[in-house]
Short mmCIF file of C-alpha atoms in Angstrom, two decimals:
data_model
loop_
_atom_site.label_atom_id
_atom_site.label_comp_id
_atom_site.label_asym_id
_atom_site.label_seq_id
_atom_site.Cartn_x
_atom_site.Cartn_y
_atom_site.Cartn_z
CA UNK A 30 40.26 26.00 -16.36
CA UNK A 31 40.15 23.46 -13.09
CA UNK A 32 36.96 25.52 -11.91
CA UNK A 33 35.22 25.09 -15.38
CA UNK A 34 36.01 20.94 -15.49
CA UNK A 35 34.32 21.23 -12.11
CA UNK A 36 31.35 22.99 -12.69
CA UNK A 37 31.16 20.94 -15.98
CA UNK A 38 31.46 18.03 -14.29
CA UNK A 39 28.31 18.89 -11.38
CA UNK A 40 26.34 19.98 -14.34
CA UNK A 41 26.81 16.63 -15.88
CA UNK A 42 26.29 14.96 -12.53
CA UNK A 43 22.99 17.21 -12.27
CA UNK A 44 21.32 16.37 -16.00
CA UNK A 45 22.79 12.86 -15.65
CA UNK A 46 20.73 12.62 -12.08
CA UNK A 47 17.24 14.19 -13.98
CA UNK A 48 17.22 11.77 -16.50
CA UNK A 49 17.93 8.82 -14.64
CA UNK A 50 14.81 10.17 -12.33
CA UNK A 51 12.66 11.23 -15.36
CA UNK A 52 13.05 7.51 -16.63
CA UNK A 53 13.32 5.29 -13.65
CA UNK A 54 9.85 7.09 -12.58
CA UNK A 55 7.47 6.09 -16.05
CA UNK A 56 7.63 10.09 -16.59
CA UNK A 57 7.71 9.13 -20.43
CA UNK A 58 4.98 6.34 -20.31
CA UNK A 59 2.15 6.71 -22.66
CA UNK A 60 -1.37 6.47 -20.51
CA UNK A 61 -4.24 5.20 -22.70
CA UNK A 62 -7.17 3.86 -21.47
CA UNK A 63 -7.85 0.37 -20.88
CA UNK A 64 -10.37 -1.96 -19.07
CA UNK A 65 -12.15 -4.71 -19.97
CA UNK A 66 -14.92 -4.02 -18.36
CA UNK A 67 -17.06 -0.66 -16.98
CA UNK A 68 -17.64 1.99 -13.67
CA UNK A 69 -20.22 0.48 -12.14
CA UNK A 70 -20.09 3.09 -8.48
CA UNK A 71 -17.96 5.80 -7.63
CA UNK A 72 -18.02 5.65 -3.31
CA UNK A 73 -17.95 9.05 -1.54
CA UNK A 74 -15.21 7.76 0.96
CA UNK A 75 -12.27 10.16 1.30
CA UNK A 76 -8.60 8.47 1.18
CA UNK A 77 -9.84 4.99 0.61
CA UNK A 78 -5.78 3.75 0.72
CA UNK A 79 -6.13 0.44 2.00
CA UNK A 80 -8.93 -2.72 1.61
CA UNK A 81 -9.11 -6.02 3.34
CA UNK A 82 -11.37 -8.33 2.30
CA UNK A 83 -13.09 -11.17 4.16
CA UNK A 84 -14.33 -13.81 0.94
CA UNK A 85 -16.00 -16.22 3.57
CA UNK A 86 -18.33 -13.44 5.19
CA UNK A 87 -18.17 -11.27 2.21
CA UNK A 88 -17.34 -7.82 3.57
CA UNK A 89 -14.07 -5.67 3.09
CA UNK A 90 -12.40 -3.17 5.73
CA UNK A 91 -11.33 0.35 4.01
CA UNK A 92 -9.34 2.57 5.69
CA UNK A 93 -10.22 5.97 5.21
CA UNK A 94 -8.21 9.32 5.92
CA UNK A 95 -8.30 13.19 4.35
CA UNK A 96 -4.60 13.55 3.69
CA UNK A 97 -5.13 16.26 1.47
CA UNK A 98 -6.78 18.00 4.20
CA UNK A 99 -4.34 17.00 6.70
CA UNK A 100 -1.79 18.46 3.68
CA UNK A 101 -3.09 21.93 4.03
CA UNK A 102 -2.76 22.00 7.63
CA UNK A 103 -6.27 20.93 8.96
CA UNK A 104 -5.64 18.29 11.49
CA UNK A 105 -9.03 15.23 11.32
CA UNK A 106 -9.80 12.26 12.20
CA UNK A 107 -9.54 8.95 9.87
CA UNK A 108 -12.07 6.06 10.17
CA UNK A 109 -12.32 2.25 9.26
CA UNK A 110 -15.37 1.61 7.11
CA UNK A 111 -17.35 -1.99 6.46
CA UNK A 112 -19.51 -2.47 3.30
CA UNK A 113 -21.32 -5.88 3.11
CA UNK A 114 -20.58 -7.21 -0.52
CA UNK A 115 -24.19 -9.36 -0.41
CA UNK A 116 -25.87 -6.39 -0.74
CA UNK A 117 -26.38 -5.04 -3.85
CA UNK A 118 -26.49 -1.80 -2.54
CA UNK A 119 -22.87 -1.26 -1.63
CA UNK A 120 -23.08 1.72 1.08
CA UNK A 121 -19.59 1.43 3.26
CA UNK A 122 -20.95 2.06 7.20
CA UNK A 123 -18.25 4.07 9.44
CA UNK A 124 -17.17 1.48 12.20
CA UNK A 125 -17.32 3.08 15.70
CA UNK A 126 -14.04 2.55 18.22
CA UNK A 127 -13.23 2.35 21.69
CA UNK A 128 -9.59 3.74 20.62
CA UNK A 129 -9.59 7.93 21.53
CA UNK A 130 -6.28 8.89 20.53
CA UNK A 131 -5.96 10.70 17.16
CA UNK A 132 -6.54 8.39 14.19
CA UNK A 133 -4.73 8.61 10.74
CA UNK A 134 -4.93 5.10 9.26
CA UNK A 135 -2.82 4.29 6.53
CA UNK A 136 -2.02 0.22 5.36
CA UNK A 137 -4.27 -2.41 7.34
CA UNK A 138 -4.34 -5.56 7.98
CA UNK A 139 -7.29 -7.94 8.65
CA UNK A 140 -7.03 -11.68 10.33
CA UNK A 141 -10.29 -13.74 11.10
CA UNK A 142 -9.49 -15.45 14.72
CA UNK A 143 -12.94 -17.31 14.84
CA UNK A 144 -16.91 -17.03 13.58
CA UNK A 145 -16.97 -13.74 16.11
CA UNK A 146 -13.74 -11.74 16.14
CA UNK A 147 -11.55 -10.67 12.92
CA UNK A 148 -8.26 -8.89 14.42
CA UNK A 149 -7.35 -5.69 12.33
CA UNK A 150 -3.56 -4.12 12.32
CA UNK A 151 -3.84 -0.72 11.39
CA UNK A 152 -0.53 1.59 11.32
CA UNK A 153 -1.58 4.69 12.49
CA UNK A 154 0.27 8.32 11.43
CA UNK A 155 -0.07 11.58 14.08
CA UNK A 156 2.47 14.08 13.17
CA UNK A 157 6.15 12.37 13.47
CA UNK A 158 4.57 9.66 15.80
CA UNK A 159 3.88 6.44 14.43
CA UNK A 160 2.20 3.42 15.89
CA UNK A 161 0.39 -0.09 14.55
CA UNK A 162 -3.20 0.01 16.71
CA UNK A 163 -4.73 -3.55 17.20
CA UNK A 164 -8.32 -3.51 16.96
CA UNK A 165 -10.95 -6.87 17.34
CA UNK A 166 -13.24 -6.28 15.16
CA UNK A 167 -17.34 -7.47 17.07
CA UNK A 168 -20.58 -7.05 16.16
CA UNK A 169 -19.33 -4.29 13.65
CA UNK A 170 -17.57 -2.54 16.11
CA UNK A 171 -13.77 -2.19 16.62
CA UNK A 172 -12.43 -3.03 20.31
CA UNK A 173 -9.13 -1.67 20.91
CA UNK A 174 -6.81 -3.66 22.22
CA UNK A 175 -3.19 -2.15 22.34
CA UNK A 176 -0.58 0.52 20.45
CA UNK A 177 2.77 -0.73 19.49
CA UNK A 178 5.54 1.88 18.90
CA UNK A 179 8.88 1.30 18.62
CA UNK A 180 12.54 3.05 16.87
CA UNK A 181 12.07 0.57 14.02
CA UNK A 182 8.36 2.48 12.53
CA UNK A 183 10.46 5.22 10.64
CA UNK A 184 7.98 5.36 8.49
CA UNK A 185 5.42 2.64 8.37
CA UNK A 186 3.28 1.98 5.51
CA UNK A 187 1.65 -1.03 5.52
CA UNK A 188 1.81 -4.36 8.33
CA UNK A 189 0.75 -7.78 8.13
CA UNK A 190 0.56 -10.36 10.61
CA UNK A 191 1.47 -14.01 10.66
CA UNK A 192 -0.97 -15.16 13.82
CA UNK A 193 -2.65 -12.97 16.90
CA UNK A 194 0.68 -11.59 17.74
CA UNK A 195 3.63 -11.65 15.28
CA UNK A 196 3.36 -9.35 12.74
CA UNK A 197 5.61 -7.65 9.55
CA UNK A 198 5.97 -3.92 8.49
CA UNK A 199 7.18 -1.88 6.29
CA UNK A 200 8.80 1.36 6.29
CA UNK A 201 8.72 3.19 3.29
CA UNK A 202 11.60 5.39 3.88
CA UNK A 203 14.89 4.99 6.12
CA UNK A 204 15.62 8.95 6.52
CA UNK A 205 12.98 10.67 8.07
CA UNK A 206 14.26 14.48 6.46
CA UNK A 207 16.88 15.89 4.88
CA UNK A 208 18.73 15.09 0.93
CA UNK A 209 19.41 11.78 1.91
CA UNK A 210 15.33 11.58 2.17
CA UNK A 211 15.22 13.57 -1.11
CA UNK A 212 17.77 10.83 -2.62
CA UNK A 213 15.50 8.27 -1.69
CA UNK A 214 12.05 9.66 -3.56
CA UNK A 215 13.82 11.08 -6.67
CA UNK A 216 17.37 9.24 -6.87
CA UNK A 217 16.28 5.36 -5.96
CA UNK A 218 18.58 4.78 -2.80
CA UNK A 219 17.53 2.04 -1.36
CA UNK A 220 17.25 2.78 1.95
CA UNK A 221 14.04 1.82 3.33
CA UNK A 222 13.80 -1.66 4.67
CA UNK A 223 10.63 -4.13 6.40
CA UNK A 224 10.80 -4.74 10.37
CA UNK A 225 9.09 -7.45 12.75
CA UNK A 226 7.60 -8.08 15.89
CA UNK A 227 8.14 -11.36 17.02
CA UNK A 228 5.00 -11.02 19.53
CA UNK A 229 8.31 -9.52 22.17
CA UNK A 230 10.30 -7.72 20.34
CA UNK A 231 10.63 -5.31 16.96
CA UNK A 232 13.56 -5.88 14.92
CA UNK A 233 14.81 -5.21 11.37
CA UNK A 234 14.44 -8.43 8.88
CA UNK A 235 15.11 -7.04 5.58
CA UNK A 236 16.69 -3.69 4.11
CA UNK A 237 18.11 -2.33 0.43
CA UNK A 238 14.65 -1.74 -0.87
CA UNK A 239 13.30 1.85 -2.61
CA UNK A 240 10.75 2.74 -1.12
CA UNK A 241 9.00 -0.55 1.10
CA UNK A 242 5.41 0.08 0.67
CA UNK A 243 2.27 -3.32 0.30
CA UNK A 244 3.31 -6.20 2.21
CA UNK A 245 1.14 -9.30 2.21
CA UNK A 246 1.48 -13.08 3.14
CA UNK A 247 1.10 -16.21 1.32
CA UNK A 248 0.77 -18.69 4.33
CA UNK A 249 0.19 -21.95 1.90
CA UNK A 250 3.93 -21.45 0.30
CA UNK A 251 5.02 -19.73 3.28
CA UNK A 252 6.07 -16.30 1.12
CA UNK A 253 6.23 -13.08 1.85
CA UNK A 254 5.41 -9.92 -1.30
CA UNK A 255 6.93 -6.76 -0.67
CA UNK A 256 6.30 -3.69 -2.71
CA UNK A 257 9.11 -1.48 -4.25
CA UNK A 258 7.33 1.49 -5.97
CA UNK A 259 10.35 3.71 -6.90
CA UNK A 260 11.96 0.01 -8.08
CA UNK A 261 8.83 -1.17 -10.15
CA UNK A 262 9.46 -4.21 -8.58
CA UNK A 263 7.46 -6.72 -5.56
CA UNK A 264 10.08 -8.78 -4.00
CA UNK A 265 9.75 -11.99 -2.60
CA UNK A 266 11.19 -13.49 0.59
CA UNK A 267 10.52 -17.14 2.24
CA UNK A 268 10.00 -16.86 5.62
CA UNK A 269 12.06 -18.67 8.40
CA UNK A 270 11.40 -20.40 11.10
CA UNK A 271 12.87 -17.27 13.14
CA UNK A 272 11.07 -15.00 11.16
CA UNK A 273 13.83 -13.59 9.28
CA UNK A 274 13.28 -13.56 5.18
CA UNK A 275 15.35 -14.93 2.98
CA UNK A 276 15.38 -13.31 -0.57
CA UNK A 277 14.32 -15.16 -3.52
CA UNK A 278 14.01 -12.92 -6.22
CA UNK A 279 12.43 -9.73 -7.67
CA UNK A 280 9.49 -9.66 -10.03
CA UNK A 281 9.92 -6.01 -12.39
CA UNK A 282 6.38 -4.76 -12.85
CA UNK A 283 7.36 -1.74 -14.56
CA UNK A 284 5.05 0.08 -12.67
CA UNK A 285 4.76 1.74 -9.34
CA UNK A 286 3.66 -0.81 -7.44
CA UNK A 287 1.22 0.07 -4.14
CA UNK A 288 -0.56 -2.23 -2.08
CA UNK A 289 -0.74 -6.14 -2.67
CA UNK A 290 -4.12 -8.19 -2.25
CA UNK A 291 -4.30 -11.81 -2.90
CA UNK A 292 -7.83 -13.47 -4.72
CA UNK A 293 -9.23 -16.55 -3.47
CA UNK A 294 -7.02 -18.24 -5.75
CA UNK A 295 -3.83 -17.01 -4.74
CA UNK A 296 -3.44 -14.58 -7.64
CA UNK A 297 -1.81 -10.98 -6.48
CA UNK A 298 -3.79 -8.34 -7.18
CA UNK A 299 -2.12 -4.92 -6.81
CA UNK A 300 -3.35 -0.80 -7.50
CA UNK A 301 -0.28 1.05 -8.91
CA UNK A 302 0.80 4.68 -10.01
CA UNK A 303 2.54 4.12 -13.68
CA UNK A 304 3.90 7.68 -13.31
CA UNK A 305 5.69 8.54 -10.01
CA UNK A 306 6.30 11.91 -10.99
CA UNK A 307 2.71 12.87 -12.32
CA UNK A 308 1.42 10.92 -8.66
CA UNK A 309 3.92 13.10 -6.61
CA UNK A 310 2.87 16.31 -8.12
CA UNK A 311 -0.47 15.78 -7.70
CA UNK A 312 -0.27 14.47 -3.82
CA UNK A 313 1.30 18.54 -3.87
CA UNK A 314 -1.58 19.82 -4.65
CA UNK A 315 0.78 21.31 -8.53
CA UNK A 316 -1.57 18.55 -10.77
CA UNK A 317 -5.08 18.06 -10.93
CA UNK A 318 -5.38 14.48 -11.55
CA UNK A 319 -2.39 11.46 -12.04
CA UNK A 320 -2.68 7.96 -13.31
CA UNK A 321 -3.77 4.53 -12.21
CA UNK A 322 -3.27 1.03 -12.66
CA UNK A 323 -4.26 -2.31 -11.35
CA UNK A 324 -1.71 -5.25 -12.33
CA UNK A 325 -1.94 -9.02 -11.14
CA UNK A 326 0.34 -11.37 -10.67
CA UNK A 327 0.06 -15.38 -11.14
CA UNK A 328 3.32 -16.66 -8.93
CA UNK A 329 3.94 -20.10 -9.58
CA UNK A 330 7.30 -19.80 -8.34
CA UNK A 331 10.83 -18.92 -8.26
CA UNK A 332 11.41 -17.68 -12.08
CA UNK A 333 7.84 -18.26 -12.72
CA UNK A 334 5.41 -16.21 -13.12
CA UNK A 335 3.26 -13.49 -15.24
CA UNK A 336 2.32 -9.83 -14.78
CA UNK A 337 -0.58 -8.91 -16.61
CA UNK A 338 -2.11 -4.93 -16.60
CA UNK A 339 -5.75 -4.90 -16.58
CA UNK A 340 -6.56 -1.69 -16.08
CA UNK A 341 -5.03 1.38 -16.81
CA UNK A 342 -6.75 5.15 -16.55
CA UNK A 343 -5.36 8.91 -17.04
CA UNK A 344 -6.49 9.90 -13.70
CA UNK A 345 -9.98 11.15 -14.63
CA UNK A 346 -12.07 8.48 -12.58
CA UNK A 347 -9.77 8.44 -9.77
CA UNK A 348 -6.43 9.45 -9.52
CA UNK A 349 -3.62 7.14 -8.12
CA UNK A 350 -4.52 3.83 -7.43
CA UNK A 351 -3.26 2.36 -4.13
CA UNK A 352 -5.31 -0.71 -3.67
CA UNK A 353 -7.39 -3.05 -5.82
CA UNK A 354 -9.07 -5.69 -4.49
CA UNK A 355 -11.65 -8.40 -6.43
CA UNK A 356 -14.89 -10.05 -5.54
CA UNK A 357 -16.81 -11.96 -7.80
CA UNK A 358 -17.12 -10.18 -11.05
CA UNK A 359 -16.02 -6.69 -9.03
CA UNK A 360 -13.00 -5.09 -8.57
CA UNK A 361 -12.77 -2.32 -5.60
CA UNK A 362 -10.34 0.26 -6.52
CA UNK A 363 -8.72 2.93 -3.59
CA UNK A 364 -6.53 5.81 -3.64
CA UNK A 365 -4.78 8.13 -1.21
CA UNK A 366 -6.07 11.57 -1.82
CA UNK A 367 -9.49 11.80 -3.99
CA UNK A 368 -12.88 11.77 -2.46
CA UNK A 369 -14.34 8.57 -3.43
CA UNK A 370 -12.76 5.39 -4.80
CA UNK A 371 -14.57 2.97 -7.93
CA UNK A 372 -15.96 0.07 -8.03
CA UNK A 373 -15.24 -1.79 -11.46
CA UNK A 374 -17.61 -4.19 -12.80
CA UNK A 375 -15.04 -7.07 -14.96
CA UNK A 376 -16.77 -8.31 -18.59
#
């Protein structure tokens, strides 16, 4: 009898744990269509995960890597495009680099330091070694300039920088391996957490988040936006004077939230995966296609603010949206495994 209340009791443990993963991951969301608007381009640009955008100049940054390729055990090389958004044409150009160590870009950053040099953080994934390369970006070329690695970059996802030096990361996960790793993708332990370099040192500024992933920076209202996929949330920190974040709240997006891009109005502009499960299963190479979603977000402040879906798709035009960044009447739209990302033409 004591061995049957125990294995009753791991079974209800068990279904208890698959439902609470089933729901907390939009498994049961119903995906149907929507965009005001129409597919103007599809790109032919593998692994388009990340965008930065330069409004002034009009150009944007993509960074580019074959992770499904990479996935099945063929090592390659990654690349940082440019596409000039005044022409009409819209062909990205591959950016050549002085940097010669292997190159798996994942989140970016871009900074403009004056008319001639934009400074790009891009955290960089070989293996288990991770790194955040610093690139100047002149004359269309990309001038390395140093490799930071450090304990902290567990995992890095995605950096951005406060000036030439300091800069913010995330790391998606706190376990590198094992069930507590597993806990963390299926489960929701909040384990992963954002770190800082200081322009000296890295430390750890924030922790208790599932699954860090887009950071950005509001320098006008001194904010910072952090991403919490496996939460459905973006949380919001003020920034010290020390650069340690204080926590201000959590905005629920009810979505998977992915990357965060800010308009030339200040509006947050983010690509999402409403489905975690459906997006995992098809990074696996076990589904053919998985959902997307671009959300924005008009934060006026603490307690105020609205979260507004704009475009939602089965997965048929590109599967799992990472990144969506506007221009104009346009809206460029990444991913981390397909072949080509959209470009989206708003009514």
């Amino acid at each position: 009898m004591k061995i049957l209340k125990i294995v009753l009791a791991c079974l209800t443990l068990i279904i208890g744990f698959v439902i609470y993963t089933i729901q907390s991951t939009g498994f049961f969301r119903t995906i149907e269509n929507r965009f005001d608007g129409n597919y103007l381009k599809s790109i032919d640009i593998v692994g388009a995960e990340d965008m930065q955008i330069d409004y002034e100049e009009g150009f944007v940054l993509i960074s580019s890597d074959d992770r499904a390729d990479r996935r099945d055990g063929n090592p390659g090389r990654g690349a940082i495009y440019k596409m000039d958004l005044n022409d009409l044409v819209l062909e990205p150009q591959r950016l050549p680099s002085t940097y010669r160590g292997k190159f798996n870009p994942h989140g970016i950053y871009m900074k403009k330091l004056s008319d001639s040099v934009h400074r790009l953080w891009v955290v960089n994934h070989v293996r288990s070694v991770h790194s955040i390369e610093v690139f100047d970006l002149r004359n269309d070329s990309l001038m390395h300039l140093r490799s930071h690695r450090d304990a902290t970059m567990i995992s890095p996802n995605d950096v951005v920088a406060l000036d030439a030096d300091r800069f913010y990361y995330t790391n998606d996960h706190g376990n590198v391996k094992g069930f507590s790793r597993i806990l963390e993708d299926y489960g929701g332990l909040r384990a992963s957490n954002v770190g800082y370099f200081d322009g000296k040192e890295f430390r750890q500024v924030a922790d208790g988040i599932a699954y860090a992933n887009g950071i950005n920076y509001d320098s006008d209202r001194n904010l910072l936006f952090v991403a919490s996929p496996r939460g459905f949330l973006v949380k919001v920190y003020n920034v010290l004077s020390s650069g340690d974040l204080d926590h201000i709240e959590d905005i629920d997006c009810s979505t998977g939230v992915d990357n965060i891009a800010f308009d030339e109005q200040g509006k947050i502009w983010i690509g999402a995966h409403p489905s975690l499960l459906d997006y995992s299963s098809y990074s696996q190479a076990k589904r053919e296609i998985a959902p997307s979603e671009i959300i924005t977000i008009d934060y006026r402040g603490e307690s105020d603010y609205a979260v507004e879906s704009i475009y939602l798709e089965e997965g048929a035009k590109m599967s799992g949206a990472t990144v969506a960044v506007p221009y104009n009447n346009l809206i460029f739209v990444g991913n981390v495994m397909d072949d080509h990302f959209l470009v989206l033409q708003r009514d």
